[in-house]
XYZ file of C-alpha atoms in Angstrom:
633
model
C -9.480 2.523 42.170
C -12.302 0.783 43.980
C -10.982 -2.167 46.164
C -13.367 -5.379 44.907
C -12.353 -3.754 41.592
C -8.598 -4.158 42.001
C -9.206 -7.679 43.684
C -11.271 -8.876 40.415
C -8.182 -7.201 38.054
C -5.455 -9.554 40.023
C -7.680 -12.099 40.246
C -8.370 -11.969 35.814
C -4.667 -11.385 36.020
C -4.033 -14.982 36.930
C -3.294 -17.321 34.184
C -5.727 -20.189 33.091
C -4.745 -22.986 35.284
C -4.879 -25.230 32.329
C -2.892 -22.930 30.409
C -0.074 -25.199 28.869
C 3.816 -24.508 30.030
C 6.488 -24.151 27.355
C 6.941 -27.748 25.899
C 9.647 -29.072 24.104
C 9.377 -27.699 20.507
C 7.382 -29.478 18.577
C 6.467 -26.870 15.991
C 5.326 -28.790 12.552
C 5.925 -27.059 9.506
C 3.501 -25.003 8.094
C 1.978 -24.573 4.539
C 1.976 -21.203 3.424
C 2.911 -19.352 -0.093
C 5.082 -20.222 -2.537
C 6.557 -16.829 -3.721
C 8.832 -15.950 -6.524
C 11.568 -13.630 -6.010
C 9.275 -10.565 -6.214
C 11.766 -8.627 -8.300
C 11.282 -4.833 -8.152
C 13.533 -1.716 -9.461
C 12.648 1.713 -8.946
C 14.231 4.988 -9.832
C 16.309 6.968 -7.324
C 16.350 11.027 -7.393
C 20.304 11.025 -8.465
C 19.338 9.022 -12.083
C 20.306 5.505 -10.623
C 18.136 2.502 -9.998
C 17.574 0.325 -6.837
C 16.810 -3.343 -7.721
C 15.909 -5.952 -4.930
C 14.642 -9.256 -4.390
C 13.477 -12.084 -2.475
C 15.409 -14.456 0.027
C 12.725 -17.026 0.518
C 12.580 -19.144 3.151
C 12.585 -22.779 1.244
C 16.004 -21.163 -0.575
C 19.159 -23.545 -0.329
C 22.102 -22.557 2.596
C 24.415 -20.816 0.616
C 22.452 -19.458 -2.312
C 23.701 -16.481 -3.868
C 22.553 -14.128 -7.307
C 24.021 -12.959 -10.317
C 22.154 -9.563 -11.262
C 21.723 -8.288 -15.254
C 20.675 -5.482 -16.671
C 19.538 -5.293 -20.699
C 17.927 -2.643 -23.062
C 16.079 -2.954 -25.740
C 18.259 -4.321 -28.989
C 21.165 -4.877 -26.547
C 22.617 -8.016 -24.769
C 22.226 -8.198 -20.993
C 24.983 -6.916 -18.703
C 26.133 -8.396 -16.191
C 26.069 -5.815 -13.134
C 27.940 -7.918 -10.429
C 31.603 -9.356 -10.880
C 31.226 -11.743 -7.946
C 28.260 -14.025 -7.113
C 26.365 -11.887 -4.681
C 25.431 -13.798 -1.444
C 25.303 -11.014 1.177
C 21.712 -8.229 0.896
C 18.985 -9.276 -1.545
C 19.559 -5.398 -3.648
C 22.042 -3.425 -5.327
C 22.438 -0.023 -6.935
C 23.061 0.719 -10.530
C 24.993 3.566 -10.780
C 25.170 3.085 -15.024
C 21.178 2.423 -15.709
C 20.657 4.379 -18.859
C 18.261 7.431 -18.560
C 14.988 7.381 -20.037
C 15.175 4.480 -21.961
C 13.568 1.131 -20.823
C 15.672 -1.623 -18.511
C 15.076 -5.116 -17.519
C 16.700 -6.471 -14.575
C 17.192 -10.227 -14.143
C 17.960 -11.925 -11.254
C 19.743 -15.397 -11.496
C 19.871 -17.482 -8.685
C 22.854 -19.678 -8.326
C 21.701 -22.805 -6.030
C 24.482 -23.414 -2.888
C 24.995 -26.908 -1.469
C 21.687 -27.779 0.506
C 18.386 -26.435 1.374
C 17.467 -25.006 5.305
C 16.784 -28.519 6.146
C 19.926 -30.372 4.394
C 18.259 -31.127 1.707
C 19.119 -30.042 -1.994
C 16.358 -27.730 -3.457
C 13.990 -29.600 -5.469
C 14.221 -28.267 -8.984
C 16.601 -25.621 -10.426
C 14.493 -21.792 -10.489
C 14.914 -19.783 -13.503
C 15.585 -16.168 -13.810
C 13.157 -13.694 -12.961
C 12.826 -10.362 -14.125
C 11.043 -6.570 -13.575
C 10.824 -4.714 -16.560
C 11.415 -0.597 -15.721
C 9.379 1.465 -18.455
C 11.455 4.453 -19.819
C 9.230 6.866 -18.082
C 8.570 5.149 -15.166
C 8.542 7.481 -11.969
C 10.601 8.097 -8.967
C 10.284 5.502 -6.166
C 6.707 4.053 -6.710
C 4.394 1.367 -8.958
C 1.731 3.580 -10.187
C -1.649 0.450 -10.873
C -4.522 2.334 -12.390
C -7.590 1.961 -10.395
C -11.645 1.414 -11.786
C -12.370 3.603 -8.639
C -16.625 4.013 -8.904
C -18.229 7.380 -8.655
C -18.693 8.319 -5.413
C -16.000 5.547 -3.683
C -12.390 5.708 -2.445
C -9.425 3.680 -1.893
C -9.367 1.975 0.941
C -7.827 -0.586 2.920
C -6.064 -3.522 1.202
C -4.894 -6.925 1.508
C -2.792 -9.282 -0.578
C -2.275 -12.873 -1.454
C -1.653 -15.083 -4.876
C -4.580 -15.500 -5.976
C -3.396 -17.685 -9.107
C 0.022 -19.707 -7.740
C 2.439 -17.719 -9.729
C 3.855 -16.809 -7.033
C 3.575 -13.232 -7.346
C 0.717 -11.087 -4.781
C -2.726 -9.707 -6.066
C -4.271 -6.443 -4.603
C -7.523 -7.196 -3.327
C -8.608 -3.576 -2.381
C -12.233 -2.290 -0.451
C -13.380 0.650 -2.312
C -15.479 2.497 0.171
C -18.837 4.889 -0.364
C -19.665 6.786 2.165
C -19.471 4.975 5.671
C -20.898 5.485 9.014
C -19.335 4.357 12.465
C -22.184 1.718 14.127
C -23.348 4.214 16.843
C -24.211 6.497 13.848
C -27.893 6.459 12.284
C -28.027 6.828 8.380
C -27.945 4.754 5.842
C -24.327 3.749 3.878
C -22.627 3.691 0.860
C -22.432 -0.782 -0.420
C -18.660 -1.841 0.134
C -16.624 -3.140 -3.063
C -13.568 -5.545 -3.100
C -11.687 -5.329 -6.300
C -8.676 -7.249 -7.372
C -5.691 -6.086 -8.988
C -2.287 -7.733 -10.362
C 0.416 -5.457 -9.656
C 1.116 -4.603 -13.443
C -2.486 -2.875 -13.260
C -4.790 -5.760 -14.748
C -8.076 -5.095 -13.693
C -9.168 -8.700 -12.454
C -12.821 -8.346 -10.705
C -15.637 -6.788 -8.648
C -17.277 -7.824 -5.483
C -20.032 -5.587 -4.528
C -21.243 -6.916 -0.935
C -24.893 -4.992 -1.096
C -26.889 -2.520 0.829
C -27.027 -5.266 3.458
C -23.730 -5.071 4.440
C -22.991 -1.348 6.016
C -19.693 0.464 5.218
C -17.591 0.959 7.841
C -13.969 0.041 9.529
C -16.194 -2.348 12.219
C -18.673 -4.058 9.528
C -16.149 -4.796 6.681
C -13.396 -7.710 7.573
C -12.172 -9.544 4.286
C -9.227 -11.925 4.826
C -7.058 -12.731 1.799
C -5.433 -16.101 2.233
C -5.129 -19.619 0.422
C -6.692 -21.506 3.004
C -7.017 -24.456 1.948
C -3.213 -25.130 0.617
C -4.038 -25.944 -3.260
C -1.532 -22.586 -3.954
C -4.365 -20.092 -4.870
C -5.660 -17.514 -1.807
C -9.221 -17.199 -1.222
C -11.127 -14.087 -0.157
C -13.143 -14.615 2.638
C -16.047 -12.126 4.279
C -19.843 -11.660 5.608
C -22.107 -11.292 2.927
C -26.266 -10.958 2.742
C -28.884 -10.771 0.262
C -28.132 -9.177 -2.317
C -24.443 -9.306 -2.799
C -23.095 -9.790 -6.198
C -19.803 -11.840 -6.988
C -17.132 -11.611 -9.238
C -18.998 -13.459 -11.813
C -22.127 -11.124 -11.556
C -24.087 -13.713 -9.382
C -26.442 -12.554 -6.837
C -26.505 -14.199 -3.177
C -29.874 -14.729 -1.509
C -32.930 -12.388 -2.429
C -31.623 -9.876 -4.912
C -34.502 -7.477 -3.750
C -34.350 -7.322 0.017
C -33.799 -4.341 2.107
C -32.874 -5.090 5.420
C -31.910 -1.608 6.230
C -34.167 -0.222 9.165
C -35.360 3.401 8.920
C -32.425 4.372 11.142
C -30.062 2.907 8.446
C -28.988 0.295 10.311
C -29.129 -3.737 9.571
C -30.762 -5.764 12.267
C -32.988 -8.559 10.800
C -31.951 -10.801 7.618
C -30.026 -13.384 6.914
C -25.761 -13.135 7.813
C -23.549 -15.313 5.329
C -20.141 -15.960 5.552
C -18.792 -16.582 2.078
C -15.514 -17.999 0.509
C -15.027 -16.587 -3.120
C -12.318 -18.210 -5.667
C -9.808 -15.397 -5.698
C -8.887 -15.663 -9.638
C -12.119 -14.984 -10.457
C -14.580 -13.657 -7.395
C -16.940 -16.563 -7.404
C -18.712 -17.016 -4.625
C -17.788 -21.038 -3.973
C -19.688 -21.792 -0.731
C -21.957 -19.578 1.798
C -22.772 -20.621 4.895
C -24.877 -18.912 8.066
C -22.704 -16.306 9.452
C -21.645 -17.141 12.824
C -22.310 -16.041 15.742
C -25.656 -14.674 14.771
C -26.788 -11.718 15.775
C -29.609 -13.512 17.849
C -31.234 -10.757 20.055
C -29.635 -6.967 19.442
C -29.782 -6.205 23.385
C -27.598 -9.095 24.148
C -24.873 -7.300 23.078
C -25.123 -4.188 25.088
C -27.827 -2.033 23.285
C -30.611 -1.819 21.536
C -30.568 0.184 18.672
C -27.365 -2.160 16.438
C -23.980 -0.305 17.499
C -22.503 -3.504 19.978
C -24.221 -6.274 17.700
C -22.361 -5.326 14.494
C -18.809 -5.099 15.967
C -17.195 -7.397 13.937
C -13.068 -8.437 13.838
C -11.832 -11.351 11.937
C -8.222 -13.075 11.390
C -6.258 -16.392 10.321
C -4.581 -18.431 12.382
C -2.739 -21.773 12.343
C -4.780 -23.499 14.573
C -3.664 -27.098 14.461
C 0.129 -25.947 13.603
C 0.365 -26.630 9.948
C -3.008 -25.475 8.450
C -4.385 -22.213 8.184
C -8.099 -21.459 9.482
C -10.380 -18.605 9.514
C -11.739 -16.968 12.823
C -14.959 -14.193 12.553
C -15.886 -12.822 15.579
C -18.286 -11.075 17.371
C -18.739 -8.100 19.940
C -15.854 -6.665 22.241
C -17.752 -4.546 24.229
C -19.713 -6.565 26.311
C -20.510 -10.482 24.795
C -17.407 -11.616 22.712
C -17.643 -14.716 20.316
C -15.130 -15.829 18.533
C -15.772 -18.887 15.501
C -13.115 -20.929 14.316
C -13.784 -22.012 10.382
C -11.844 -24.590 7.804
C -12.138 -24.160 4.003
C -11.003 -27.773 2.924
C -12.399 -30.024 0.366
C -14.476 -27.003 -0.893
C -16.403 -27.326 2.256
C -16.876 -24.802 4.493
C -16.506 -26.311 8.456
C -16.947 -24.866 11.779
C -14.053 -25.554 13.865
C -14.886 -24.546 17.233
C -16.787 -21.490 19.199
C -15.942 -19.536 21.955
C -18.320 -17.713 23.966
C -17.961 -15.656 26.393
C -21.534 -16.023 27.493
C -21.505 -19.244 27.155
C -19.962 -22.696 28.358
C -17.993 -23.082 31.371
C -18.732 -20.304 33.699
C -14.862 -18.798 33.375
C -15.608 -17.482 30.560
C -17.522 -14.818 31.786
C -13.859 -13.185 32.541
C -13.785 -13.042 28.565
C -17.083 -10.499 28.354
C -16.136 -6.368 27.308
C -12.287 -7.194 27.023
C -11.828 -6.592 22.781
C -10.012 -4.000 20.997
C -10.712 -2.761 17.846
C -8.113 -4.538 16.408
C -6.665 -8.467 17.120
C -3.427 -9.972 16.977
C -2.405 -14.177 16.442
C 0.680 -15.594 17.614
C 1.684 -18.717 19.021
C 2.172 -17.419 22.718
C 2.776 -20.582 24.427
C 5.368 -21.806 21.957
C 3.339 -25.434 21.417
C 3.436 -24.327 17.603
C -0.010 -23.623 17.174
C -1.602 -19.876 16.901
C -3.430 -18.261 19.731
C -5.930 -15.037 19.091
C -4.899 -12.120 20.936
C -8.358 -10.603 21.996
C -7.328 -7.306 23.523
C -7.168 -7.813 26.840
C -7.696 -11.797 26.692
C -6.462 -14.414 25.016
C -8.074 -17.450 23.354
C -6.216 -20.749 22.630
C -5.739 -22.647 19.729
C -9.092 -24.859 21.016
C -11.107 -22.371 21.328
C -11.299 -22.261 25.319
C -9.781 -19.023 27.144
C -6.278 -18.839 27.798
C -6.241 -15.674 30.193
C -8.674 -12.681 30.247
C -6.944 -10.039 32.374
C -9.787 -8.355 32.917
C -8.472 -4.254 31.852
C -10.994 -4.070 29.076
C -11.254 -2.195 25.690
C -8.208 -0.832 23.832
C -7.656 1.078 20.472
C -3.963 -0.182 19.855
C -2.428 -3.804 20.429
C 1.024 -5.152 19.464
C 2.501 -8.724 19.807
C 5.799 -9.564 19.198
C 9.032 -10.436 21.079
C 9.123 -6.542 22.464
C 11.933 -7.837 25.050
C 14.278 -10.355 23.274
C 15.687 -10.571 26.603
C 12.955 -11.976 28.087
C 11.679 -15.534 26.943
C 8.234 -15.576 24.516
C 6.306 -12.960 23.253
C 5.292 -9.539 24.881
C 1.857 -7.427 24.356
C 1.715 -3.910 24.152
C -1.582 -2.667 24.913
C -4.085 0.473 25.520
C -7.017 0.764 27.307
C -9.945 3.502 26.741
C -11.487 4.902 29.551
C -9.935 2.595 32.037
C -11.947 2.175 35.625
C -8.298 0.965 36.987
C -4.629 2.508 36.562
C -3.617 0.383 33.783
C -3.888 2.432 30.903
C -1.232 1.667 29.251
C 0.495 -2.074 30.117
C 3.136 -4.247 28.751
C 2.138 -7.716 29.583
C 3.637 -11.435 29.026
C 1.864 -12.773 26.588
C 1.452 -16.663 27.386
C 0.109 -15.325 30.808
C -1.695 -11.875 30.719
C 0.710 -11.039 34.163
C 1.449 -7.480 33.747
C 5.151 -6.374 33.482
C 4.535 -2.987 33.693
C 1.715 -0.167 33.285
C 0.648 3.239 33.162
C -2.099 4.781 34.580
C -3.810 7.749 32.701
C -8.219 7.869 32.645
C -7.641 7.792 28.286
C -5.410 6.102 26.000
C -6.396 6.561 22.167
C -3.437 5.619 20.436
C 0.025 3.842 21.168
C 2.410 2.000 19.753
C 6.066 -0.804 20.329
C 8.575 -0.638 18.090
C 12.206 0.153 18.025
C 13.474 3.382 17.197
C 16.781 4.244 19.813
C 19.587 1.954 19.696
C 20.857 2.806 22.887
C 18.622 0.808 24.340
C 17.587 -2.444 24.623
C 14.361 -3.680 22.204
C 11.476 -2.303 21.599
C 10.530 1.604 22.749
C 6.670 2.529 23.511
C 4.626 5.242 23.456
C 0.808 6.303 23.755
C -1.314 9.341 23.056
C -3.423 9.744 26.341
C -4.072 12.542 29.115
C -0.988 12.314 31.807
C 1.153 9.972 29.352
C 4.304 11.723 28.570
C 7.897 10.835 26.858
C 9.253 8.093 25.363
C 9.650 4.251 27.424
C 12.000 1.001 27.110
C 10.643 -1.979 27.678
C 11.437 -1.861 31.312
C 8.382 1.279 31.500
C 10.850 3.880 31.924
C 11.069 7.221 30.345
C 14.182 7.441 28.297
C 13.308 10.713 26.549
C 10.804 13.224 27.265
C 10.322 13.379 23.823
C 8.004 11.526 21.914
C 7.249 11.076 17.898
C 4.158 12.824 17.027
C 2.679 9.901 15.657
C 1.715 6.463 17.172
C -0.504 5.294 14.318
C 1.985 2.887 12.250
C 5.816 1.608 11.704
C 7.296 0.392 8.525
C 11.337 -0.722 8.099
C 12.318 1.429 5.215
C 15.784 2.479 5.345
C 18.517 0.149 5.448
C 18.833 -0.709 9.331
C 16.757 -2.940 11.971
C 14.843 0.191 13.664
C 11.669 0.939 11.911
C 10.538 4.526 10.941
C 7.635 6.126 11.776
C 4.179 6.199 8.882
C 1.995 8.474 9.519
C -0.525 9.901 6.529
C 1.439 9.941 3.534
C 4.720 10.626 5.096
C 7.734 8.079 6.705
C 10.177 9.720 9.092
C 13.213 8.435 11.089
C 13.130 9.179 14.967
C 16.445 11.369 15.555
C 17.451 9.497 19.107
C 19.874 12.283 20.047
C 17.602 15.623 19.043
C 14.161 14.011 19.794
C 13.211 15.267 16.250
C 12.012 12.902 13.708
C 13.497 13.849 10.069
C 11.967 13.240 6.734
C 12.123 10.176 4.886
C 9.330 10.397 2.404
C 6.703 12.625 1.474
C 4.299 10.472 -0.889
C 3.303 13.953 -3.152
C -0.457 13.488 -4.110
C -1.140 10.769 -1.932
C -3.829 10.598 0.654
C -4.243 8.010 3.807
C -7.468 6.616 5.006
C -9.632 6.697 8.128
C -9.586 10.061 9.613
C -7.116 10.196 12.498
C -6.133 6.637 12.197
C -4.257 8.283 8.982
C -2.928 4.368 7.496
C -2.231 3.874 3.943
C -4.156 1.298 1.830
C -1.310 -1.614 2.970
C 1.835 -1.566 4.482
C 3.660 -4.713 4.424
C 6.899 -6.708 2.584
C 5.029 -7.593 -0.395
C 8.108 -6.851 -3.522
C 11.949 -6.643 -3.344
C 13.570 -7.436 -0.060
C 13.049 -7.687 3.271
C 11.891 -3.817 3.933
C 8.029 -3.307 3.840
C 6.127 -1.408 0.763
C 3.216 1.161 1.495
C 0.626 1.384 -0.626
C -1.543 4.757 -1.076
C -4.231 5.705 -2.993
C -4.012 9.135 -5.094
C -6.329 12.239 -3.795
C -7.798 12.026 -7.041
C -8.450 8.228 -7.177
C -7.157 7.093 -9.668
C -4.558 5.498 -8.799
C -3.367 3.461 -5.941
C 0.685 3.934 -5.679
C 3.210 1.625 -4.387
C 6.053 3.075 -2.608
C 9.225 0.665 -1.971
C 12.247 1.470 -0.635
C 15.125 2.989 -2.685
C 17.865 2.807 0.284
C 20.216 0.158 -0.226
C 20.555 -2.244 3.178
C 24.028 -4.284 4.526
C 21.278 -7.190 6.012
C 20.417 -9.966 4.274
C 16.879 -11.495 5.537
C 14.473 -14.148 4.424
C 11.245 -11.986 3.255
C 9.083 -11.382 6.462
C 6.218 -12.826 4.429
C 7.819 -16.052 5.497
C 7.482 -15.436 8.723
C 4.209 -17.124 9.933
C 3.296 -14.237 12.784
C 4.300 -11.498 10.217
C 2.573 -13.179 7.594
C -0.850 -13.211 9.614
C -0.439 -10.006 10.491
C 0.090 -8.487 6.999
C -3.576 -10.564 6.684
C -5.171 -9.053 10.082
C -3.628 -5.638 8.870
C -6.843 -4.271 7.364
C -9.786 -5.068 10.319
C -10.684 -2.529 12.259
C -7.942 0.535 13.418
C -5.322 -0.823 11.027
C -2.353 -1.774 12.916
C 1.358 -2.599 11.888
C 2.497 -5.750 11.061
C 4.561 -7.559 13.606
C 7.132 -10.151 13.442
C 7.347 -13.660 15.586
C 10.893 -12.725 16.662
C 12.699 -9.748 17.440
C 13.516 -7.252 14.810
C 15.748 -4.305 15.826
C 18.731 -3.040 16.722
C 21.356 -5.660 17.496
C 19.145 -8.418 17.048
C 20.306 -12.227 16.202
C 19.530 -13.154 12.332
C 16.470 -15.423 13.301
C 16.568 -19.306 11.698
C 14.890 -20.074 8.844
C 10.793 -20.253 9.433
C 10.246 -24.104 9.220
C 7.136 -23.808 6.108
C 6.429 -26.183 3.200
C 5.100 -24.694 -0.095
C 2.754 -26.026 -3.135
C 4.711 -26.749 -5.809
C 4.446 -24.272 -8.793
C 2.121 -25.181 -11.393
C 2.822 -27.134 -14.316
C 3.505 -25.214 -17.477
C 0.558 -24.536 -19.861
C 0.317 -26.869 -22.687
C 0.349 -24.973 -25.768
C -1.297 -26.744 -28.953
């Protein structure tokens, strides 16, 4: 490595001297979903049925569940004899083959919510109706796929306050990468409840190209009324849920090389129960000139990421960005008051003159976390970070990465840790494990190409999280102290989902799960989803992945080969751990949100889940109230 290059490395390496210390907490609660107890049974290969449910995180201390199961013309049985107050599932042994069960889950309030306080209002039952020829392990939702589209990624959020998730899925045409010429398919976001209904159809245009680095659509009730909101860059010509056109219905951007370069950019919030567009605004950054972002011909200009983030500790906000190759900008937005605000902008050609540390360090992917523990969400930039004002954090000045994980990797060591990758590399960082309030490096590896890696744990013989990375000269299997531990590695580094019932996550790769043998260096078969297909080429990533029904343990959702359908698989392995649903967790929660821009990566909790880890506290959220019954005449 050239000298002045390794000086300028150490130098980025240094955290912002502004950069705040750990305070005292002072973490505010924040206002997130209120979610019913996501009831789900499926059936297992022996003839019984798995039934699970929510812990939520606004549940009283001490609340526990009586489970029943009825039939058609039959009074319910009870299945439990005690009140069950240990895991959120149980297995029924006696479900009746091939006729139709409902499963009802009664909650039996304990002495005081997570704050002292006695729950608000007493919750009724909730149930999940099992049809008499319902499959093995899966929700089959039929799917209005178009001709000449397929399922791709997904997202989820309530998009009505009942409490229960939507599907808000991109159905993609044919795409092309930005450094490719041709023209593209027009991308499609459709909604779905999870019983199948068929709710709308956004179709974004031929001004918007398809592609994983054009498309980012976050799914999130931003403004706290109960309802999520979908959120994305539109143009002329895109058509809402309500068949409304944006802009100039008849423009064509499109150059003759396919790609967009003049026109107007719109961001644009659209009312999730019904895809109305509610409020456009100029999409920022613009693109401005196309060679200030590296090239000429629109591959650097039209590398776009986007996320939420709790900026001010208790709200949500949206944050588009801008470039990662060379000029990054990142804008911070607030839908409140049906008004659509800009927050704040970072630049990293712009402003104070540090910020030129910022320029070329993105990924292809982003994480948000609060890293400095002042309770307010930072944006994990790749190889930089940006702070909940929009100024720069740390830039650390090892570039552009594929992969990137936050999460507390070493629960040993205080805060968060970052797991990241770096493609061709012009220093011997390719793989690094970093702090994440500071950017300082904890440990690296040096190899000229990284393409893929991954932190999560999978050997409980040792201590948090392992790593691993797909790159030339990067061999076996690490702990978090960088060293090898096996020579073996899984043959995947793509994505991670806790299925089975302990704290180390399995391995998801295409439409299979597998469990890491620690003692053979084998990985053995959990699941094979049978006419199922993943997305993206090599990135090989369902539709979603992420704890959306049941309890704690995440659901993957896959779209049939012959498109049809799109299939969710959740987990019919009974668990001894009893957890508040990760979707209460406000880094998990983002992430589940983030999941779907760029190279999908897996979600990642704000505390330390694996082997022998401490049952975290209760995530400190409010909720909406649930809606007021309908009025019936």
């Amino acid at each position: 490595m050239p000298r002045l290059l390794l000086i300028a490395v150490v130098l980025l390496m240094v955290p912002n001297p502004e950069a705040r210390a750990f305070p005292i907490d002072e973490r505010a609660p924040r206002v997130m979903e209120r979610l019913d107890r996501g009831v789900v049974a499926v059936r297992r290969d022996d003839g019984s049925v798995f039934v699970s449910w929510r812990l939520v995180a606004t549940d009283p201390v001490g609340i526990a569940f009586d489970v029943f199961r009825s039939t058609d013309g039959e009074p319910g049985t009870k299945l439990n004899r005690t009140p069950l107050t240990g895991p959120t599932g149980l297995v029924d042994t006696e479900a009746p083959a091939g006729r139709a069960v409902e499963y009802t889950i009664s909650p039996l309030a304990g002495n005081a919510g997570p704050d002292g306080t006695p729950p608000l209002a007493p919750e009724p039952p909730a149930s999940f109706r099992l049809a008499a020829d319902a499959p093995i392990g899966y929700i089959a939702i039929p799917l209005k796929t178009p001709d000449g589209y397929t399922a791709n990624d997904a997202s989820v959020g309530d998009l009505d306050a009942d409490g229960q998730y939507e599907i808000v899925l991109h159905q993609a045409s044919h795409g092309r990468d930005n450094s490719q010429r041709g023209r593209t398919g027009e991308p499609i976001l459709e909604a779905y409840r999870l019983n199948g209904e068929f709710l709308w159809r956004i179709n974004l245009g031929k001004n918007i190209r398809e592609g994983a680095h054009y498309t980012q659509f976050l799914v999130y009730d931003l403004d706290g009324d109960g309802r999520a909101e979908v959120m994305c860059k539109t143009a002329d010509g895109t058509t809402d849920g309500t068949g409304r056109t944006l802009g100039d219905a008849s423009a064509d951007w499109r150059n003759r090389d396919g790609h967009v370069l003049d026109g107007p950019e719109f961001l644009t919030v659209f009312d999730g129960r019904t895809g109305r567009a509610l409020a456009s605004a100029d999409y920022l950054p613009p693109r401005g000139r196309v060679a200030d972002w590296g090239d000429r011909y629109g591959n650097r200009v039209d590398r776009f990421l986007a996320c939420v983030a709790y900026l001010d500790g208790m709200h949500p906000s949206a944050v588009f960005c801008r470039g990662y190759y060379t000029r990054t900008v990142l804008v911070a937005r607030n839908w409140r008051g049906g008004r659509l605000e800009r927050l704040w902008t970072f630049d990293s050609d712009a402003g104070p003159p540090a910020n030129r540390a910022y320029r070329g360090q993105g990924n292809h992917n982003l994480a948000v976390g609060d890293v400095d523990h002042d309770g307010r969400d930072e944006i994990v930039y790749g190889a930089c970070c940006i702070d909940d004002d929009g100024r720069g954090l740390y830039s650390t000045g090892l570039g552009h990465g594929d992969a990137l994980h936050l999460s507390d990797i070493d629960p040993d060591r205080p805060g968060l840790e970052i797991f990241d990758i770096h493609e061709k590399p012009r220093h011997p960082h390719g793989a690094e494990f970093r702090d994440a309030r500071t950017g300082v490096l904890i440990w690296s590896k040096p190899s000229p190409d990284v393409g893929r890696g991954i932190a999560m744990d999978i050997d409980p013989r040792h201590r948090g999280y392992e790593t691993w990375a797909s790159g030339n000269g990067l061999t076996g299997l690490w702990n978090i102290h960088g060293e090898v531990i096996s020579d073996r590695k899984p043959r995947s580094c793509n994505l991670g989902v806790w299925w089975d019932g302990d704290f180390l996550r399995e391995i998801l790769d295409g439409n299979r799960i597998t469990k890491w043998n620690w003692l053979r260096g084998t990985e053995s078969p959990l699941l094979a989803a049978r006419g199922c297909a993943a997305n993206n080429g090599t990135k090989s990533n369902p539709c979603l992945c992420a704890d959306i029904l049941g309890d704690w343990r995440e659901e993957v959702l896959w779209r049939t080969t012959d498109g049809k359908e799109l299939r969710i698989y959740t987990t019919p392995i009974p668990t001894e751990h009893r957890l508040v649903t990760l979707m209460h967790d406000p880094q998990y929660r983002l992430s589940a949100a983030w999941q779907n821009v760029g190279y999908n990566q897996p979600t990642q909790p704000g505390f330390y889940l694996g082997d022998g880890m401490a049952i975290p506290p209760r995530p400190r959220i409010v909720v909406p109230p649930a809606p007021a019954p309908a009025v019936r005449p």
